[in-house]
Amino acid sequence: MNNIERLQQLKNTNTLPPQELEILIDTYTQKDREYAAELARDVSFIHFGKSVYIRGIIEFSNYCRCNCLYCGLRKDNLNVHRYRLDVEEIMNCCKCGYALGFRTFVLQSGEDKWYTDQRMTDIVRTIHSTYPDCAITLSIGELSYSSYKKFFDAGANRFLLRHETATPSHYEKLHPMQQTLENRLQCLENLKEIGYQIGAGMMVGSPYQTTKHLVNDLIYMEKIKPQMIGIGPFLPHHETPFRDFKAGSIELTLLLLSVIRLMHPRVLLPATTALEIAKKCGRIDGIFAGANVIMPNISPQVVRRDYMLYDNKDLADVETVNSVKYLDEKLKKIGYHAVIDRGDYPIEEGSND
Ligand code: 5AD
Ligand code: SF4
């Protein structure tokens, strides 16, 4: 089998044996990548037309009790100006976002215990009652089953928790001992059981990552079948132990976006900010590779520079590219358009999911 045949098989059967995935990742050429993107766009078109869903991210706290070795917000980085937004400030972001047309709010933070179950529930409930037509996505890390359940009952519908890597030995290289893959995967199971639409995913080119690790990630996601998958290139942050590692490959990220689209035809697949930082208009390339979601930042301007997971040399630029109008213009140039809609995971007629 050659790579073209591998990609065709992926499109036709939504799967490929692990050893074939490994060969594809190790030997793809630019031509293969373009072919993969073409097939992925076809599949996207069937389910979503030329629509790109826009979600507003509110980064409401950059305090984090975790120490992920790759992340600029890790607890041991003492050179971060830490901030928290209160309910009122968060509601203000929603108000601006709503006026801009956003119908999904993504609440993202480090793991910050200041937001007790009570406080978090209040925030979710307030957003839900003020904007009952909007979806609420949480991206707030590993918590207990009962906390997740409370937020769900208060009106949260979706939860993003990237698995980061499905290989335990690799997970240990990216995280301190206290953070385990076992707990992370259990959290994803719990979220799913409660009824959230879940988002998993990994960085591409994270330190010590091998092709086998990536294949394990793809196999894991085949099993858990997330409704959303977030992937982006690893980008070093100068205040982390991984400062001297090189950034993940943009081309490989784009290939994997296409592969993921072929494996999960209806998945909500963001073209991530990391891709945009790695390459000007990287998100547009992502859409062209089969992604169908863009998540602009709608946090207050004053806190944006404090939410740095990775080094970002061109912040001003990224703020412009976050504007909905700018995005829509860029999308129109490639024949797509931004949609202001909740953009739920499409349910196939006759299916149980
Ligand atoms: N480079 C790229 N992505 C990163 N993330 C955290 N740090 C980095 C980095 N240095 C990603 C992780 C996390 C998500 C919120 O951001 O995958 O789950
Ligand atoms: Fe905290 Fe998330 Fe950064 Fe890990 S990746 S240190 S959990 S903000």
mmCIF file of C-alpha atoms and ligand atoms in Angstrom:
data_model
loop_
_atom_site.group_PDB
_atom_site.id
_atom_site.type_symbol
_atom_site.label_atom_id
_atom_site.label_comp_id
_atom_site.label_asym_id
_atom_site.label_seq_id
_atom_site.Cartn_x
_atom_site.Cartn_y
_atom_site.Cartn_z
ATOM 1 C CA MET A 1 0.000 0.000 0.000
ATOM 2 C CA ASN A 2 1.278 3.517 -0.739
ATOM 3 C CA ASN A 3 0.273 6.679 1.127
ATOM 4 C CA ILE A 4 -2.411 7.617 -1.378
ATOM 5 C CA GLU A 5 -3.989 4.197 -0.886
ATOM 6 C CA ARG A 6 -3.630 4.507 2.880
ATOM 7 C CA LEU A 7 -5.507 7.807 2.793
ATOM 8 C CA GLN A 8 -8.210 6.390 0.530
ATOM 9 C CA GLN A 9 -8.667 3.466 2.872
ATOM 10 C CA LEU A 10 -8.907 5.917 5.780
ATOM 11 C CA LYS A 11 -11.601 7.843 3.974
ATOM 12 C CA ASN A 12 -13.562 4.753 3.008
ATOM 13 C CA THR A 13 -13.400 2.897 6.313
ATOM 14 C CA ASN A 14 -12.603 5.677 8.835
ATOM 15 C CA THR A 15 -9.764 3.563 10.172
ATOM 16 C CA LEU A 16 -6.336 2.171 9.370
ATOM 17 C CA PRO A 17 -4.225 -0.471 11.130
ATOM 18 C CA PRO A 18 -1.688 1.070 13.562
ATOM 19 C CA GLN A 19 1.332 -0.002 11.528
ATOM 20 C CA GLU A 20 -0.107 1.678 8.427
ATOM 21 C CA LEU A 21 -0.777 4.893 10.357
ATOM 22 C CA GLU A 22 2.811 4.775 11.541
ATOM 23 C CA ILE A 23 4.152 4.444 8.007
ATOM 24 C CA LEU A 24 1.892 7.271 6.801
ATOM 25 C CA ILE A 25 3.158 9.612 9.533
ATOM 26 C CA ASP A 26 6.785 8.645 8.975
ATOM 27 C CA THR A 27 6.830 8.831 5.185
ATOM 28 C CA TYR A 28 4.239 11.391 4.055
ATOM 29 C CA THR A 29 5.283 13.894 1.397
ATOM 30 C CA GLN A 30 3.851 17.323 0.746
ATOM 31 C CA LYS A 31 1.792 15.787 -2.054
ATOM 32 C CA ASP A 32 0.350 13.199 0.336
ATOM 33 C CA ARG A 33 -0.503 15.951 2.790
ATOM 34 C CA GLU A 34 -2.301 17.951 0.122
ATOM 35 C CA TYR A 35 -4.223 14.847 -0.942
ATOM 36 C CA ALA A 36 -5.142 14.148 2.689
ATOM 37 C CA ALA A 37 -6.405 17.732 3.019
ATOM 38 C CA GLU A 38 -8.485 17.372 -0.132
ATOM 39 C CA LEU A 39 -10.160 14.200 1.138
ATOM 40 C CA ALA A 40 -10.651 15.778 4.573
ATOM 41 C CA ARG A 41 -12.299 18.854 3.047
ATOM 42 C CA ASP A 42 -14.649 16.612 1.076
ATOM 43 C CA VAL A 43 -15.679 14.825 4.261
ATOM 44 C CA SER A 44 -16.095 18.119 6.144
ATOM 45 C CA PHE A 45 -18.224 19.436 3.339
ATOM 46 C CA ILE A 46 -20.631 16.493 3.546
ATOM 47 C CA HIS A 47 -21.345 17.160 7.224
ATOM 48 C CA PHE A 48 -20.788 20.892 7.653
ATOM 49 C CA GLY A 49 -20.828 22.443 4.195
ATOM 50 C CA LYS A 50 -18.515 25.449 4.130
ATOM 51 C CA SER A 51 -19.399 26.504 7.660
ATOM 52 C CA VAL A 52 -16.763 27.242 10.269
ATOM 53 C CA TYR A 53 -18.018 27.440 13.835
ATOM 54 C CA ILE A 54 -16.739 30.296 15.922
ATOM 55 C CA ARG A 55 -16.467 29.927 19.707
ATOM 56 C CA GLY A 56 -15.436 32.662 22.104
ATOM 57 C CA ILE A 57 -12.818 31.683 24.669
ATOM 58 C CA ILE A 58 -12.864 33.430 28.018
ATOM 59 C CA GLU A 59 -9.627 32.814 29.894
ATOM 60 C CA PHE A 60 -10.998 33.612 33.309
ATOM 61 C CA SER A 61 -8.069 32.624 35.540
ATOM 62 C CA ASN A 62 -4.406 31.884 34.921
ATOM 63 C CA TYR A 63 -3.735 30.480 38.388
ATOM 64 C CA CYS A 64 -2.800 26.825 38.148
ATOM 65 C CA ARG A 65 -1.911 24.253 40.770
ATOM 66 C CA CYS A 66 -0.429 21.924 38.135
ATOM 67 C CA ASN A 67 3.099 21.836 36.894
ATOM 68 C CA CYS A 68 2.885 20.498 33.353
ATOM 69 C CA LEU A 69 6.447 20.787 32.101
ATOM 70 C CA TYR A 70 5.424 22.348 28.781
ATOM 71 C CA CYS A 71 3.130 25.113 29.973
ATOM 72 C CA GLY A 72 3.903 28.729 30.782
ATOM 73 C CA LEU A 73 1.155 28.851 33.400
ATOM 74 C CA ARG A 74 2.707 26.034 35.471
ATOM 75 C CA LYS A 75 2.743 26.654 39.185
ATOM 76 C CA ASP A 76 6.550 26.924 39.358
ATOM 77 C CA ASN A 77 6.643 29.796 36.908
ATOM 78 C CA LEU A 78 6.810 32.693 39.327
ATOM 79 C CA ASN A 79 7.175 35.255 36.569
ATOM 80 C CA VAL A 80 3.521 35.255 35.612
ATOM 81 C CA HIS A 81 1.211 38.005 36.657
ATOM 82 C CA ARG A 82 -1.716 35.942 37.935
ATOM 83 C CA TYR A 83 -5.313 37.140 37.627
ATOM 84 C CA ARG A 84 -8.857 35.992 38.190
ATOM 85 C CA LEU A 85 -12.062 37.303 36.682
ATOM 86 C CA ASP A 86 -15.151 37.449 38.863
ATOM 87 C CA VAL A 87 -18.699 36.656 37.735
ATOM 88 C CA GLU A 88 -19.327 40.213 36.701
ATOM 89 C CA GLU A 89 -16.217 40.414 34.539
ATOM 90 C CA ILE A 90 -17.017 37.050 32.975
ATOM 91 C CA MET A 91 -20.586 38.173 32.246
ATOM 92 C CA ASN A 92 -19.174 41.263 30.594
ATOM 93 C CA CYS A 93 -17.121 39.080 28.240
ATOM 94 C CA CYS A 94 -20.246 37.078 27.415
ATOM 95 C CA LYS A 95 -22.170 40.249 26.727
ATOM 96 C CA CYS A 96 -19.547 41.513 24.280
ATOM 97 C CA GLY A 97 -19.232 38.036 22.770
ATOM 98 C CA TYR A 98 -22.981 37.675 22.375
ATOM 99 C CA ALA A 99 -23.162 41.020 20.597
ATOM 100 C CA LEU A 100 -20.455 39.799 18.225
ATOM 101 C CA GLY A 101 -22.564 36.754 17.433
ATOM 102 C CA PHE A 102 -20.952 34.072 19.603
ATOM 103 C CA ARG A 103 -23.356 31.334 20.701
ATOM 104 C CA THR A 104 -20.791 29.171 22.444
ATOM 105 C CA PHE A 105 -18.737 30.383 25.363
ATOM 106 C CA VAL A 106 -15.639 28.450 26.308
ATOM 107 C CA LEU A 107 -14.596 29.067 29.889
ATOM 108 C CA GLN A 108 -10.938 28.199 30.218
ATOM 109 C CA SER A 109 -8.597 28.430 33.195
ATOM 110 C CA GLY A 110 -5.698 26.784 34.953
ATOM 111 C CA GLU A 111 -6.645 24.426 37.768
ATOM 112 C CA ASP A 112 -7.632 27.103 40.247
ATOM 113 C CA LYS A 113 -9.197 26.002 43.521
ATOM 114 C CA TRP A 114 -10.377 29.555 44.243
ATOM 115 C CA TYR A 115 -13.267 28.633 41.964
ATOM 116 C CA THR A 116 -14.986 26.285 44.367
ATOM 117 C CA ASP A 117 -17.886 24.155 43.161
ATOM 118 C CA GLN A 118 -20.187 26.839 44.505
ATOM 119 C CA ARG A 119 -18.481 29.712 42.669
ATOM 120 C CA MET A 120 -18.148 27.759 39.439
ATOM 121 C CA THR A 121 -21.747 26.599 39.586
ATOM 122 C CA ASP A 122 -22.865 30.195 40.087
ATOM 123 C CA ILE A 123 -20.896 31.304 37.036
ATOM 124 C CA VAL A 124 -22.300 28.533 34.846
ATOM 125 C CA ARG A 125 -25.843 29.081 36.091
ATOM 126 C CA THR A 126 -25.668 32.836 35.548
ATOM 127 C CA ILE A 127 -24.428 32.434 31.977
ATOM 128 C CA HIS A 128 -26.998 29.725 31.288
ATOM 129 C CA SER A 129 -29.918 31.768 32.580
ATOM 130 C CA THR A 130 -28.804 34.966 30.831
ATOM 131 C CA TYR A 131 -28.035 33.259 27.516
ATOM 132 C CA PRO A 132 -30.200 30.114 27.389
ATOM 133 C CA ASP A 133 -29.591 29.869 23.639
ATOM 134 C CA CYS A 134 -25.830 29.509 24.094
ATOM 135 C CA ALA A 135 -23.712 26.425 24.677
ATOM 136 C CA ILE A 136 -21.306 26.520 27.617
ATOM 137 C CA THR A 137 -18.006 24.717 27.273
ATOM 138 C CA LEU A 138 -15.704 24.263 30.239
ATOM 139 C CA SER A 139 -11.956 23.765 30.018
ATOM 140 C CA ILE A 140 -10.904 23.836 33.661
ATOM 141 C CA GLY A 141 -8.950 20.630 34.177
ATOM 142 C CA GLU A 142 -9.205 17.546 36.337
ATOM 143 C CA LEU A 143 -11.949 17.591 38.959
ATOM 144 C CA SER A 144 -14.106 15.096 40.802
ATOM 145 C CA TYR A 145 -17.117 13.365 39.282
ATOM 146 C CA SER A 146 -19.391 15.296 41.611
ATOM 147 C CA SER A 147 -17.958 18.683 40.610
ATOM 148 C CA TYR A 148 -18.360 17.836 36.944
ATOM 149 C CA LYS A 149 -21.924 16.733 37.619
ATOM 150 C CA LYS A 150 -22.803 19.976 39.428
ATOM 151 C CA PHE A 151 -21.556 22.095 36.541
ATOM 152 C CA PHE A 152 -23.435 19.950 34.059
ATOM 153 C CA ASP A 153 -26.629 20.303 36.060
ATOM 154 C CA ALA A 154 -26.055 24.058 36.187
ATOM 155 C CA GLY A 155 -26.051 24.217 32.385
ATOM 156 C CA ALA A 156 -22.577 23.340 31.051
ATOM 157 C CA ASN A 157 -22.803 21.130 27.957
ATOM 158 C CA ARG A 158 -19.275 20.497 26.800
ATOM 159 C CA PHE A 159 -15.890 19.912 28.375
ATOM 160 C CA LEU A 160 -12.445 20.162 26.829
ATOM 161 C CA LEU A 161 -9.744 18.106 28.491
ATOM 162 C CA ARG A 162 -6.953 17.120 26.164
ATOM 163 C CA HIS A 163 -5.543 13.732 27.078
ATOM 164 C CA GLU A 164 -2.112 15.167 26.054
ATOM 165 C CA THR A 165 -0.648 11.723 25.253
ATOM 166 C CA ALA A 166 -2.198 8.284 25.558
ATOM 167 C CA THR A 167 1.146 6.601 26.325
ATOM 168 C CA PRO A 168 1.816 6.393 30.086
ATOM 169 C CA SER A 169 5.645 6.570 29.811
ATOM 170 C CA HIS A 170 5.336 9.667 27.615
ATOM 171 C CA TYR A 171 2.778 11.245 29.936
ATOM 172 C CA GLU A 172 5.306 10.869 32.771
ATOM 173 C CA LYS A 173 7.882 12.811 30.799
ATOM 174 C CA LEU A 174 5.515 15.748 30.313
ATOM 175 C CA HIS A 175 4.090 15.939 33.826
ATOM 176 C CA PRO A 176 5.213 15.687 37.463
ATOM 177 C CA MET A 177 4.536 12.413 39.279
ATOM 178 C CA GLN A 178 1.361 13.670 40.966
ATOM 179 C CA GLN A 179 -0.349 14.128 37.616
ATOM 180 C CA THR A 180 -1.238 10.755 36.137
ATOM 181 C CA LEU A 181 -2.594 9.658 32.799
ATOM 182 C CA GLU A 182 -4.869 7.284 34.668
ATOM 183 C CA ASN A 183 -6.657 10.140 36.418
ATOM 184 C CA ARG A 184 -6.847 12.193 33.248
ATOM 185 C CA LEU A 185 -8.482 9.379 31.299
ATOM 186 C CA GLN A 186 -10.813 8.636 34.201
ATOM 187 C CA CYS A 187 -11.903 12.291 34.111
ATOM 188 C CA LEU A 188 -12.720 11.977 30.414
ATOM 189 C CA GLU A 189 -14.736 8.810 31.094
ATOM 190 C CA ASN A 190 -16.612 10.556 33.906
ATOM 191 C CA LEU A 191 -17.411 13.575 31.769
ATOM 192 C CA LYS A 192 -18.738 11.326 29.053
ATOM 193 C CA GLU A 193 -20.853 9.331 31.470
ATOM 194 C CA ILE A 194 -22.372 12.512 32.918
ATOM 195 C CA GLY A 195 -23.461 13.514 29.453
ATOM 196 C CA TYR A 196 -21.003 16.192 28.385
ATOM 197 C CA GLN A 197 -19.839 16.396 24.804
ATOM 198 C CA ILE A 198 -16.140 15.857 25.399
ATOM 199 C CA GLY A 199 -13.008 17.155 23.757
ATOM 200 C CA ALA A 200 -9.707 15.246 23.842
ATOM 201 C CA GLY A 201 -6.479 15.900 21.986
ATOM 202 C CA MET A 202 -2.737 16.258 22.149
ATOM 203 C CA MET A 203 0.128 18.505 21.183
ATOM 204 C CA VAL A 204 2.026 17.584 18.046
ATOM 205 C CA GLY A 205 5.798 17.396 18.475
ATOM 206 C CA SER A 206 5.789 17.610 22.256
ATOM 207 C CA PRO A 207 9.166 16.724 23.791
ATOM 208 C CA TYR A 208 10.054 12.984 23.573
ATOM 209 C CA GLN A 209 7.042 12.295 21.344
ATOM 210 C CA THR A 210 7.523 9.464 18.837
ATOM 211 C CA THR A 211 5.364 8.343 15.932
ATOM 212 C CA LYS A 212 4.184 5.401 18.031
ATOM 213 C CA HIS A 213 2.916 7.826 20.671
ATOM 214 C CA LEU A 214 0.912 9.699 18.034
ATOM 215 C CA VAL A 215 -0.519 6.450 16.720
ATOM 216 C CA ASN A 216 -1.528 5.538 20.286
ATOM 217 C CA ASP A 217 -3.261 8.908 20.535
ATOM 218 C CA LEU A 218 -5.200 8.207 17.343
ATOM 219 C CA ILE A 219 -6.171 4.747 18.574
ATOM 220 C CA TYR A 220 -7.226 6.099 21.960
ATOM 221 C CA MET A 221 -9.429 8.710 20.304
ATOM 222 C CA GLU A 222 -10.959 6.045 18.075
ATOM 223 C CA LYS A 223 -11.985 4.263 21.254
ATOM 224 C CA ILE A 224 -13.326 7.180 23.282
ATOM 225 C CA LYS A 225 -14.894 8.909 20.265
ATOM 226 C CA PRO A 226 -14.772 12.495 21.472
ATOM 227 C CA GLN A 227 -17.178 14.977 19.906
ATOM 228 C CA MET A 228 -14.327 17.524 19.777
ATOM 229 C CA ILE A 229 -10.614 17.016 19.160
ATOM 230 C CA GLY A 230 -8.063 19.729 19.857
ATOM 231 C CA ILE A 231 -4.578 19.399 18.457
ATOM 232 C CA GLY A 232 -1.868 21.968 17.890
ATOM 233 C CA PRO A 233 1.902 22.079 17.604
ATOM 234 C CA PHE A 234 3.963 22.137 20.793
ATOM 235 C CA LEU A 235 5.517 25.584 21.173
ATOM 236 C CA PRO A 236 8.268 26.167 23.746
ATOM 237 C CA HIS A 237 7.815 28.671 26.564
ATOM 238 C CA HIS A 238 10.982 30.322 27.873
ATOM 239 C CA GLU A 239 10.039 29.947 31.554
ATOM 240 C CA THR A 240 9.518 26.176 31.440
ATOM 241 C CA PRO A 241 11.861 23.165 31.630
ATOM 242 C CA PHE A 242 11.101 22.584 27.933
ATOM 243 C CA ARG A 243 12.377 26.006 26.845
ATOM 244 C CA ASP A 244 15.102 24.504 24.631
ATOM 245 C CA PHE A 245 12.983 21.959 22.822
ATOM 246 C CA LYS A 246 12.017 22.745 19.295
ATOM 247 C CA ALA A 247 8.472 23.514 18.228
ATOM 248 C CA GLY A 248 6.269 20.805 16.732
ATOM 249 C CA SER A 249 5.932 20.564 12.958
ATOM 250 C CA ILE A 250 3.202 22.595 11.294
ATOM 251 C CA GLU A 251 3.030 20.179 8.358
ATOM 252 C CA LEU A 252 2.583 17.189 10.646
ATOM 253 C CA THR A 253 -0.130 19.052 12.565
ATOM 254 C CA LEU A 254 -1.953 19.714 9.298
ATOM 255 C CA LEU A 255 -1.594 16.101 8.168
ATOM 256 C CA LEU A 256 -2.963 14.917 11.505
ATOM 257 C CA LEU A 257 -5.914 17.308 11.282
ATOM 258 C CA SER A 258 -6.789 15.676 7.958
ATOM 259 C CA VAL A 259 -6.248 12.164 9.319
ATOM 260 C CA ILE A 260 -8.477 12.956 12.296
ATOM 261 C CA ARG A 261 -11.186 14.328 10.005
ATOM 262 C CA LEU A 262 -11.069 11.102 7.988
ATOM 263 C CA MET A 263 -11.241 8.957 11.125
ATOM 264 C CA HIS A 264 -13.978 11.084 12.775
ATOM 265 C CA PRO A 265 -16.053 12.555 9.939
ATOM 266 C CA ARG A 266 -18.391 14.585 12.158
ATOM 267 C CA VAL A 267 -15.968 15.664 14.858
ATOM 268 C CA LEU A 268 -15.727 19.331 15.847
ATOM 269 C CA LEU A 269 -12.124 20.047 15.046
ATOM 270 C CA PRO A 270 -10.614 23.424 15.876
ATOM 271 C CA ALA A 271 -7.838 25.060 13.942
ATOM 272 C CA THR A 272 -6.030 26.120 17.114
ATOM 273 C CA THR A 273 -4.330 29.305 18.215
ATOM 274 C CA ALA A 274 -1.022 27.417 18.523
ATOM 275 C CA LEU A 275 -1.219 26.729 14.796
ATOM 276 C CA GLU A 276 -1.786 30.422 14.143
ATOM 277 C CA ILE A 277 1.172 31.396 16.331
ATOM 278 C CA ALA A 278 3.394 28.828 14.641
ATOM 279 C CA LYS A 279 2.514 30.201 11.215
ATOM 280 C CA LYS A 280 0.766 33.296 9.979
ATOM 281 C CA CYS A 281 -2.714 32.227 8.810
ATOM 282 C CA GLY A 282 -2.065 28.755 10.232
ATOM 283 C CA ARG A 283 -5.698 28.524 11.240
ATOM 284 C CA ILE A 284 -6.808 29.075 7.680
ATOM 285 C CA ASP A 285 -4.438 26.282 6.635
ATOM 286 C CA GLY A 286 -6.080 24.223 9.380
ATOM 287 C CA ILE A 287 -9.539 24.816 7.909
ATOM 288 C CA PHE A 288 -8.141 23.840 4.537
ATOM 289 C CA ALA A 289 -6.902 20.613 6.110
ATOM 290 C CA GLY A 290 -10.354 19.674 7.405
ATOM 291 C CA ALA A 291 -10.794 21.629 10.644
ATOM 292 C CA ASN A 292 -14.157 23.352 11.163
ATOM 293 C CA VAL A 293 -13.936 25.389 14.354
ATOM 294 C CA ILE A 294 -12.056 28.559 15.297
ATOM 295 C CA MET A 295 -11.943 29.781 18.866
ATOM 296 C CA PRO A 296 -11.074 33.466 19.130
ATOM 297 C CA ASN A 297 -10.153 34.924 22.474
ATOM 298 C CA ILE A 298 -12.814 37.181 23.967
ATOM 299 C CA SER A 299 -11.098 37.774 27.315
ATOM 300 C CA PRO A 300 -10.611 41.386 28.419
ATOM 301 C CA GLN A 301 -7.627 42.977 26.644
ATOM 302 C CA VAL A 302 -5.816 43.691 29.918
ATOM 303 C CA VAL A 303 -5.460 40.043 30.893
ATOM 304 C CA ARG A 304 -4.653 38.538 27.503
ATOM 305 C CA ARG A 305 -0.896 38.877 27.734
ATOM 306 C CA ASP A 306 -0.961 37.055 31.054
ATOM 307 C CA TYR A 307 -2.469 33.887 29.615
ATOM 308 C CA MET A 308 0.619 32.505 27.932
ATOM 309 C CA LEU A 309 0.813 28.770 27.567
ATOM 310 C CA TYR A 310 3.693 29.187 25.104
ATOM 311 C CA ASP A 311 5.879 32.015 23.826
ATOM 312 C CA ASN A 312 3.990 34.313 21.576
ATOM 313 C CA LYS A 313 6.147 36.924 19.991
ATOM 314 C CA ASP A 314 3.436 38.632 18.025
ATOM 315 C CA LEU A 315 0.644 39.265 20.447
ATOM 316 C CA ALA A 316 -0.757 42.353 18.729
ATOM 317 C CA ASP A 317 -1.040 40.368 15.539
ATOM 318 C CA VAL A 318 -2.903 37.552 17.220
ATOM 319 C CA GLU A 319 -5.384 39.985 18.674
ATOM 320 C CA THR A 320 -6.229 41.265 15.220
ATOM 321 C CA VAL A 321 -6.628 37.763 13.885
ATOM 322 C CA ASN A 322 -9.009 37.058 16.728
ATOM 323 C CA SER A 323 -11.496 39.592 15.487
ATOM 324 C CA VAL A 324 -14.563 37.937 14.008
ATOM 325 C CA LYS A 325 -14.666 40.270 11.045
ATOM 326 C CA TYR A 326 -11.061 39.569 10.141
ATOM 327 C CA LEU A 327 -11.674 35.830 10.453
ATOM 328 C CA ASP A 328 -14.770 35.937 8.297
ATOM 329 C CA GLU A 329 -12.938 37.871 5.581
ATOM 330 C CA LYS A 330 -10.090 35.369 5.607
ATOM 331 C CA LEU A 331 -12.512 32.462 5.500
ATOM 332 C CA LYS A 332 -14.487 33.947 2.616
ATOM 333 C CA LYS A 333 -11.275 34.135 0.596
ATOM 334 C CA ILE A 334 -11.019 30.356 0.723
ATOM 335 C CA GLY A 335 -14.734 29.828 0.126
ATOM 336 C CA TYR A 336 -15.771 29.280 3.751
ATOM 337 C CA HIS A 337 -17.797 31.421 6.146
ATOM 338 C CA ALA A 338 -18.047 31.899 9.883
ATOM 339 C CA VAL A 339 -21.315 30.734 11.413
ATOM 340 C CA ILE A 340 -22.878 32.143 14.519
ATOM 341 C CA ASP A 341 -24.633 29.146 15.848
ATOM 342 C CA ARG A 342 -24.137 26.738 18.738
ATOM 343 C CA GLY A 343 -22.641 24.278 16.289
ATOM 344 C CA ASP A 344 -23.499 21.105 18.145
ATOM 345 C CA TYR A 345 -22.026 17.766 17.211
ATOM 346 C CA PRO A 346 -24.262 16.615 14.346
ATOM 347 C CA ILE A 347 -26.379 13.601 15.216
ATOM 348 C CA GLU A 348 -26.702 11.163 12.388
ATOM 349 C CA GLU A 349 -30.220 10.000 11.710
ATOM 350 C CA GLY A 350 -30.719 6.529 13.058
ATOM 351 C CA SER A 351 -27.613 6.605 15.235
ATOM 352 C CA ASN A 352 -27.511 6.473 18.987
ATOM 353 C CA ASP A 353 -24.890 9.121 19.638
HETATM 354 N N1 5AD B 1 2.599 24.439 23.398
HETATM 355 C C1 5AD B 1 1.461 24.039 22.799
HETATM 356 N N2 5AD B 1 0.343 23.739 23.460
HETATM 357 C C2 5AD B 1 0.367 23.856 24.799
HETATM 358 N N3 5AD B 1 -0.569 23.618 25.720
HETATM 359 C C3 5AD B 1 -0.056 23.913 26.934
HETATM 360 N N4 5AD B 1 1.214 24.337 26.813
HETATM 361 C C4 5AD B 1 1.503 24.297 25.493
HETATM 362 C C5 5AD B 1 2.671 24.580 24.729
HETATM 363 N N5 5AD B 1 3.792 24.992 25.307
HETATM 364 C C6 5AD B 1 -1.877 23.035 25.401
HETATM 365 C C7 5AD B 1 -2.108 21.738 26.185
HETATM 366 C C8 5AD B 1 -3.287 22.071 27.042
HETATM 367 C C9 5AD B 1 -3.958 23.191 26.279
HETATM 368 C C10 5AD B 1 -4.807 24.073 27.129
HETATM 369 O O1 5AD B 1 -2.886 23.923 25.734
HETATM 370 O O2 5AD B 1 -2.406 20.691 25.290
HETATM 371 O O3 5AD B 1 -4.174 21.004 27.221
HETATM 372 FE FE1 SF4 B 2 -2.089 24.222 34.249
HETATM 373 FE FE2 SF4 B 2 -3.279 23.514 31.947
HETATM 374 FE FE3 SF4 B 2 -0.903 24.725 31.955
HETATM 375 FE FE4 SF4 B 2 -1.051 22.211 32.821
HETATM 376 S S1 SF4 B 2 -1.507 22.919 30.710
HETATM 377 S S2 SF4 B 2 0.061 23.882 33.821
HETATM 378 S S3 SF4 B 2 -3.062 22.232 33.809
HETATM 379 S S4 SF4 B 2 -2.826 25.616 32.629
#
